[in-house]
């Protein structure tokens, strides 16, 4: 009788189950993880497959708290309106809110982390060793972005024009835990020197400082937005819980529906020419 071919194997260090146990990251889920490991610590561990130190967990969880909810942002409104339309699909409402996490909301965390990483990767002689050196690097970085007519991720906020309260707090926490690394150092220096180039003073925003902190924790750049979305998931659950208790989505919908105004069509540039052949 011919031998059966070997069954394929799919190795994973994450969750695995047997008849009488579940393992996660090499730990017994029931005995070693449940009730022993906080969710923020576990999220870090799952992403890196190394258990974070207590200091890393503190900074990481501070980032999650900073990004969890910002009120009636487009992502929150979208989630509430989706729930209004499909109350039978809580997953759809949460997914709709998460899909709005892009370059203007939430995506700044990733954009800033990448921007700082790219600037640091150009250094040939190591990182600066004092504030003067960081300021020189920051000036060169800001000037380069200005010459390229590109925005500086993490700089400016539409509400906190005099300073985002999350930024100094995260600087403080990272310093206390010995985790104020090169990304945060460069970000802080940009905050000090950018008026020399831009001619105005803008705040370092919370989304940007979160990206710098996550990069200093050694988390993969490709996952920085994912961590922002993880944080915002908790916020969206809160938004939907409040919507169930005190609904406002229908008022938002009606404020648009009852106040729309019909206007003649306005073809896009070239539209009339295209229509006429």
Tab-separated table of C-alpha atoms in Angstrom:
chain	number	residue	atom	x	y	z
A	1	UNK	CA	0.000	0.000	0.000
A	2	UNK	CA	1.504	3.343	-0.976
A	3	UNK	CA	2.445	5.657	1.855
A	4	UNK	CA	0.320	8.714	2.392
A	5	UNK	CA	2.102	11.960	1.642
A	6	UNK	CA	3.140	13.960	4.657
A	7	UNK	CA	0.462	16.387	5.783
A	8	UNK	CA	1.404	20.052	5.417
A	9	UNK	CA	2.497	21.916	8.519
A	10	UNK	CA	1.725	25.504	9.410
A	11	UNK	CA	4.044	26.575	12.222
A	12	UNK	CA	2.922	29.343	14.555
A	13	UNK	CA	4.127	30.701	17.875
A	14	UNK	CA	0.690	32.153	18.567
A	15	UNK	CA	-2.441	30.286	19.615
A	16	UNK	CA	-2.659	26.514	19.355
A	17	UNK	CA	-5.098	24.027	20.841
A	18	UNK	CA	-5.014	20.393	21.883
A	19	UNK	CA	-7.685	18.205	23.434
A	20	UNK	CA	-7.121	19.551	26.944
A	21	UNK	CA	-5.113	22.774	26.653
A	22	UNK	CA	-4.602	26.028	24.757
A	23	UNK	CA	-1.200	27.596	24.355
A	24	UNK	CA	-0.428	31.176	23.392
A	25	UNK	CA	3.084	32.463	22.797
A	26	UNK	CA	4.407	29.312	24.400
A	27	UNK	CA	2.384	29.905	27.547
A	28	UNK	CA	-0.543	27.983	28.941
A	29	UNK	CA	-3.407	30.345	28.165
A	30	UNK	CA	-5.582	29.462	31.147
A	31	UNK	CA	-2.845	29.168	33.762
A	32	UNK	CA	-0.206	31.678	32.643
A	33	UNK	CA	-2.000	34.362	30.655
A	34	UNK	CA	-5.596	34.767	31.807
A	35	UNK	CA	-5.649	36.944	34.905
A	36	UNK	CA	-1.870	37.340	34.750
A	37	UNK	CA	-1.190	39.405	31.605
A	38	UNK	CA	-2.898	42.707	30.839
A	39	UNK	CA	-4.399	43.262	27.406
A	40	UNK	CA	-1.934	45.988	26.421
A	41	UNK	CA	0.995	43.822	27.460
A	42	UNK	CA	-0.480	40.910	25.516
A	43	UNK	CA	-0.989	43.006	22.375
A	44	UNK	CA	2.673	44.064	22.468
A	45	UNK	CA	3.746	40.469	23.084
A	46	UNK	CA	1.630	39.146	20.208
A	47	UNK	CA	3.097	41.663	17.768
A	48	UNK	CA	6.737	41.239	18.741
A	49	UNK	CA	6.716	37.697	20.163
A	50	UNK	CA	8.734	38.958	23.113
A	51	UNK	CA	7.275	39.912	26.459
A	52	UNK	CA	7.635	43.650	27.094
A	53	UNK	CA	9.217	45.045	30.225
A	54	UNK	CA	7.013	46.866	32.697
A	55	UNK	CA	8.327	50.186	31.378
A	56	UNK	CA	7.592	49.260	27.773
A	57	UNK	CA	4.095	48.179	28.775
A	58	UNK	CA	3.506	51.478	30.563
A	59	UNK	CA	4.531	53.571	27.559
A	60	UNK	CA	2.692	51.325	25.103
A	61	UNK	CA	-0.530	51.443	27.094
A	62	UNK	CA	-0.188	55.229	27.399
A	63	UNK	CA	-0.112	55.392	23.601
A	64	UNK	CA	-3.251	53.248	23.393
A	65	UNK	CA	-5.008	55.524	25.869
A	66	UNK	CA	-3.911	58.627	23.947
A	67	UNK	CA	-5.404	57.328	20.694
A	68	UNK	CA	-8.559	55.617	21.962
A	69	UNK	CA	-11.156	58.328	21.404
A	70	UNK	CA	-11.225	61.922	20.182
A	71	UNK	CA	-14.956	62.629	20.307
A	72	UNK	CA	-17.114	63.118	17.231
A	73	UNK	CA	-14.433	62.527	14.637
A	74	UNK	CA	-15.372	61.213	11.171
A	75	UNK	CA	-14.506	57.692	12.317
A	76	UNK	CA	-16.882	57.928	15.286
A	77	UNK	CA	-19.679	59.514	13.251
A	78	UNK	CA	-19.294	56.855	10.571
A	79	UNK	CA	-19.564	54.091	13.157
A	80	UNK	CA	-22.684	55.653	14.678
A	81	UNK	CA	-24.360	56.187	11.306
A	82	UNK	CA	-23.562	52.631	10.225
A	83	UNK	CA	-25.112	51.339	13.427
A	84	UNK	CA	-28.188	53.499	12.717
A	85	UNK	CA	-28.471	51.898	9.286
A	86	UNK	CA	-27.646	48.339	10.359
A	87	UNK	CA	-28.195	47.870	14.112
A	88	UNK	CA	-28.018	44.127	13.556
A	89	UNK	CA	-24.352	44.420	12.510
A	90	UNK	CA	-22.196	45.715	15.334
A	91	UNK	CA	-19.146	44.395	13.510
A	92	UNK	CA	-20.078	46.472	10.480
A	93	UNK	CA	-20.290	49.651	12.565
A	94	UNK	CA	-16.886	49.047	14.150
A	95	UNK	CA	-15.361	48.103	10.794
A	96	UNK	CA	-16.785	51.237	9.178
A	97	UNK	CA	-15.157	53.392	11.822
A	98	UNK	CA	-11.812	51.645	11.473
A	99	UNK	CA	-11.838	51.979	7.693
A	100	UNK	CA	-11.748	55.748	8.155
A	101	UNK	CA	-8.343	55.575	9.806
A	102	UNK	CA	-6.164	57.178	7.162
A	103	UNK	CA	-3.793	60.020	6.434
A	104	UNK	CA	-5.883	62.647	8.244
A	105	UNK	CA	-7.096	60.623	11.221
A	106	UNK	CA	-5.011	57.936	12.964
A	107	UNK	CA	-2.629	57.457	10.038
A	108	UNK	CA	-0.459	60.313	11.332
A	109	UNK	CA	0.905	57.918	13.941
A	110	UNK	CA	2.390	55.728	11.228
A	111	UNK	CA	3.378	58.661	9.017
A	112	UNK	CA	5.304	60.350	11.804
A	113	UNK	CA	7.076	57.174	12.862
A	114	UNK	CA	8.189	56.512	9.292
A	115	UNK	CA	9.217	60.129	8.739
A	116	UNK	CA	11.418	60.143	11.831
A	117	UNK	CA	12.861	56.715	11.009
A	118	UNK	CA	13.751	57.837	7.481
A	119	UNK	CA	15.515	60.934	8.808
A	120	UNK	CA	17.492	58.877	11.318
A	121	UNK	CA	18.445	56.293	8.706
A	122	UNK	CA	20.434	58.920	6.787
A	123	UNK	CA	22.916	59.367	9.635
A	124	UNK	CA	26.324	57.858	8.968
A	125	UNK	CA	28.046	58.633	12.275
A	126	UNK	CA	25.455	57.591	14.790
A	127	UNK	CA	22.845	59.614	16.620
A	128	UNK	CA	23.544	63.056	18.058
A	129	UNK	CA	24.728	63.054	21.649
A	130	UNK	CA	23.382	66.387	22.871
A	131	UNK	CA	20.520	68.809	22.294
A	132	UNK	CA	22.583	70.948	19.923
A	133	UNK	CA	23.207	67.959	17.677
A	134	UNK	CA	19.538	66.976	17.673
A	135	UNK	CA	18.553	70.553	16.827
A	136	UNK	CA	20.959	70.598	13.872
A	137	UNK	CA	19.495	67.358	12.552
A	138	UNK	CA	15.962	68.641	13.085
A	139	UNK	CA	16.730	71.863	11.203
A	140	UNK	CA	18.119	69.946	8.244
A	141	UNK	CA	15.104	67.616	8.286
A	142	UNK	CA	12.543	70.424	8.408
A	143	UNK	CA	14.339	72.394	5.696
A	144	UNK	CA	14.410	69.342	3.456
A	145	UNK	CA	10.661	68.822	3.854
A	146	UNK	CA	9.988	72.507	3.256
A	147	UNK	CA	12.061	72.520	0.064
A	148	UNK	CA	10.174	69.440	-1.148
A	149	UNK	CA	6.869	71.183	-0.298
A	150	UNK	CA	5.914	68.289	1.965
A	151	UNK	CA	4.112	68.488	5.265
A	152	UNK	CA	5.868	67.512	8.475
A	153	UNK	CA	3.909	64.646	10.073
A	154	UNK	CA	3.014	65.250	13.702
A	155	UNK	CA	3.240	69.028	13.503
A	156	UNK	CA	0.070	71.079	14.067
A	157	UNK	CA	-3.394	70.408	15.490
A	158	UNK	CA	-6.770	71.864	14.519
A	159	UNK	CA	-7.911	72.202	18.153
A	160	UNK	CA	-4.846	72.189	20.415
A	161	UNK	CA	-3.166	75.156	18.772
A	162	UNK	CA	-1.313	76.150	21.952
A	163	UNK	CA	-0.074	72.625	22.669
A	164	UNK	CA	-1.414	69.093	22.707
A	165	UNK	CA	-1.537	67.897	26.354
A	166	UNK	CA	-0.732	64.325	25.333
A	167	UNK	CA	2.693	65.250	24.007
A	168	UNK	CA	4.487	66.422	27.164
A	169	UNK	CA	2.872	63.599	29.127
A	170	UNK	CA	4.217	60.941	26.771
A	171	UNK	CA	7.627	62.637	26.794
A	172	UNK	CA	7.510	62.431	30.600
A	173	UNK	CA	6.498	58.767	30.714
A	174	UNK	CA	9.142	57.721	28.197
A	175	UNK	CA	11.798	59.639	30.167
A	176	UNK	CA	10.731	58.041	33.457
A	177	UNK	CA	11.002	54.575	31.927
A	178	UNK	CA	14.323	55.182	30.171
A	179	UNK	CA	12.643	54.848	26.771
A	180	UNK	CA	13.167	58.347	25.388
A	181	UNK	CA	14.995	57.176	22.290
A	182	UNK	CA	16.144	58.692	18.993
A	183	UNK	CA	12.682	59.053	17.446
A	184	UNK	CA	11.328	61.003	20.412
A	185	UNK	CA	14.575	63.006	20.588
A	186	UNK	CA	14.281	64.080	16.960
A	187	UNK	CA	10.564	64.792	17.335
A	188	UNK	CA	11.215	67.008	20.376
A	189	UNK	CA	13.967	68.826	18.472
A	190	UNK	CA	11.601	69.477	15.561
A	191	UNK	CA	9.268	71.089	18.064
A	192	UNK	CA	12.060	73.418	19.170
A	193	UNK	CA	13.491	74.460	15.795
A	194	UNK	CA	10.690	74.408	13.221
A	195	UNK	CA	9.718	78.091	13.738
A	196	UNK	CA	13.126	79.065	12.328
A	197	UNK	CA	12.141	77.472	9.021
A	198	UNK	CA	8.351	77.783	8.900
A	199	UNK	CA	8.089	81.242	10.431
A	200	UNK	CA	5.346	80.144	12.835
A	201	UNK	CA	5.057	77.932	15.885
A	202	UNK	CA	2.938	74.794	15.654
A	203	UNK	CA	2.269	72.209	18.365
A	204	UNK	CA	3.631	68.683	18.293
A	205	UNK	CA	0.441	66.661	18.163
A	206	UNK	CA	-0.490	63.536	20.082
A	207	UNK	CA	-0.733	61.252	17.069
A	208	UNK	CA	2.801	62.196	16.083
A	209	UNK	CA	4.328	61.695	19.507
A	210	UNK	CA	2.598	58.315	19.679
A	211	UNK	CA	4.286	57.303	16.431
A	212	UNK	CA	7.665	58.412	17.781
A	213	UNK	CA	7.134	56.509	21.032
A	214	UNK	CA	6.049	53.322	19.263
A	215	UNK	CA	9.097	53.502	16.984
A	216	UNK	CA	11.368	53.923	20.014
A	217	UNK	CA	9.793	50.799	21.498
A	218	UNK	CA	11.161	48.931	18.485
A	219	UNK	CA	7.747	48.065	17.092
A	220	UNK	CA	7.571	47.370	13.336
A	221	UNK	CA	6.870	50.476	11.285
A	222	UNK	CA	4.411	48.510	9.169
A	223	UNK	CA	2.283	47.926	12.275
A	224	UNK	CA	2.212	51.463	13.702
A	225	UNK	CA	-1.177	52.247	12.165
A	226	UNK	CA	-2.456	48.888	13.367
A	227	UNK	CA	-1.733	49.894	16.961
A	228	UNK	CA	-3.613	53.159	16.419
A	229	UNK	CA	-6.541	51.122	15.090
A	230	UNK	CA	-6.325	48.808	18.093
A	231	UNK	CA	-6.669	51.821	20.377
A	232	UNK	CA	-9.485	53.317	18.334
A	233	UNK	CA	-11.418	50.024	18.439
A	234	UNK	CA	-11.920	50.568	22.155
A	235	UNK	CA	-13.051	54.114	21.450
A	236	UNK	CA	-15.528	52.979	18.827
A	237	UNK	CA	-16.995	50.445	21.219
A	238	UNK	CA	-17.503	53.325	23.628
A	239	UNK	CA	-19.087	55.455	20.894
A	240	UNK	CA	-21.511	52.672	19.996
A	241	UNK	CA	-22.334	51.942	23.632
A	242	UNK	CA	-23.196	55.623	24.084
A	243	UNK	CA	-25.178	55.606	20.845
A	244	UNK	CA	-27.285	52.763	22.235
A	245	UNK	CA	-27.941	54.724	25.440
A	246	UNK	CA	-28.225	58.244	24.027
A	247	UNK	CA	-28.638	58.085	20.243
A	248	UNK	CA	-27.571	61.039	18.111
A	249	UNK	CA	-26.953	59.354	14.746
A	250	UNK	CA	-30.496	59.940	13.535
A	251	UNK	CA	-30.186	63.647	14.336
A	252	UNK	CA	-26.924	63.792	12.383
A	253	UNK	CA	-28.595	62.070	9.460
A	254	UNK	CA	-31.650	64.330	9.528
A	255	UNK	CA	-29.558	67.488	9.852
A	256	UNK	CA	-28.147	66.679	6.421
A	257	UNK	CA	-31.234	65.117	4.871
A	258	UNK	CA	-33.607	67.936	5.838
A	259	UNK	CA	-31.201	70.727	4.957
A	260	UNK	CA	-29.924	69.657	1.566
A	261	UNK	CA	-30.332	72.123	-1.282
A	262	UNK	CA	-30.758	71.143	-4.918
A	263	UNK	CA	-28.366	72.839	-7.318
A	264	UNK	CA	-27.708	72.416	-11.049
A	265	UNK	CA	-25.125	69.791	-12.021
A	266	UNK	CA	-21.539	71.013	-12.170
A	267	UNK	CA	-19.544	68.784	-14.540
A	268	UNK	CA	-15.951	68.208	-13.636
A	269	UNK	CA	-13.293	69.913	-15.752
A	270	UNK	CA	-13.468	68.464	-19.219
A	271	UNK	CA	-16.837	66.862	-18.536
A	272	UNK	CA	-18.733	68.814	-21.193
A	273	UNK	CA	-16.045	68.189	-23.804
A	274	UNK	CA	-16.070	64.494	-23.041
A	275	UNK	CA	-19.855	64.359	-23.322
A	276	UNK	CA	-19.812	66.066	-26.712
A	277	UNK	CA	-17.182	63.726	-28.044
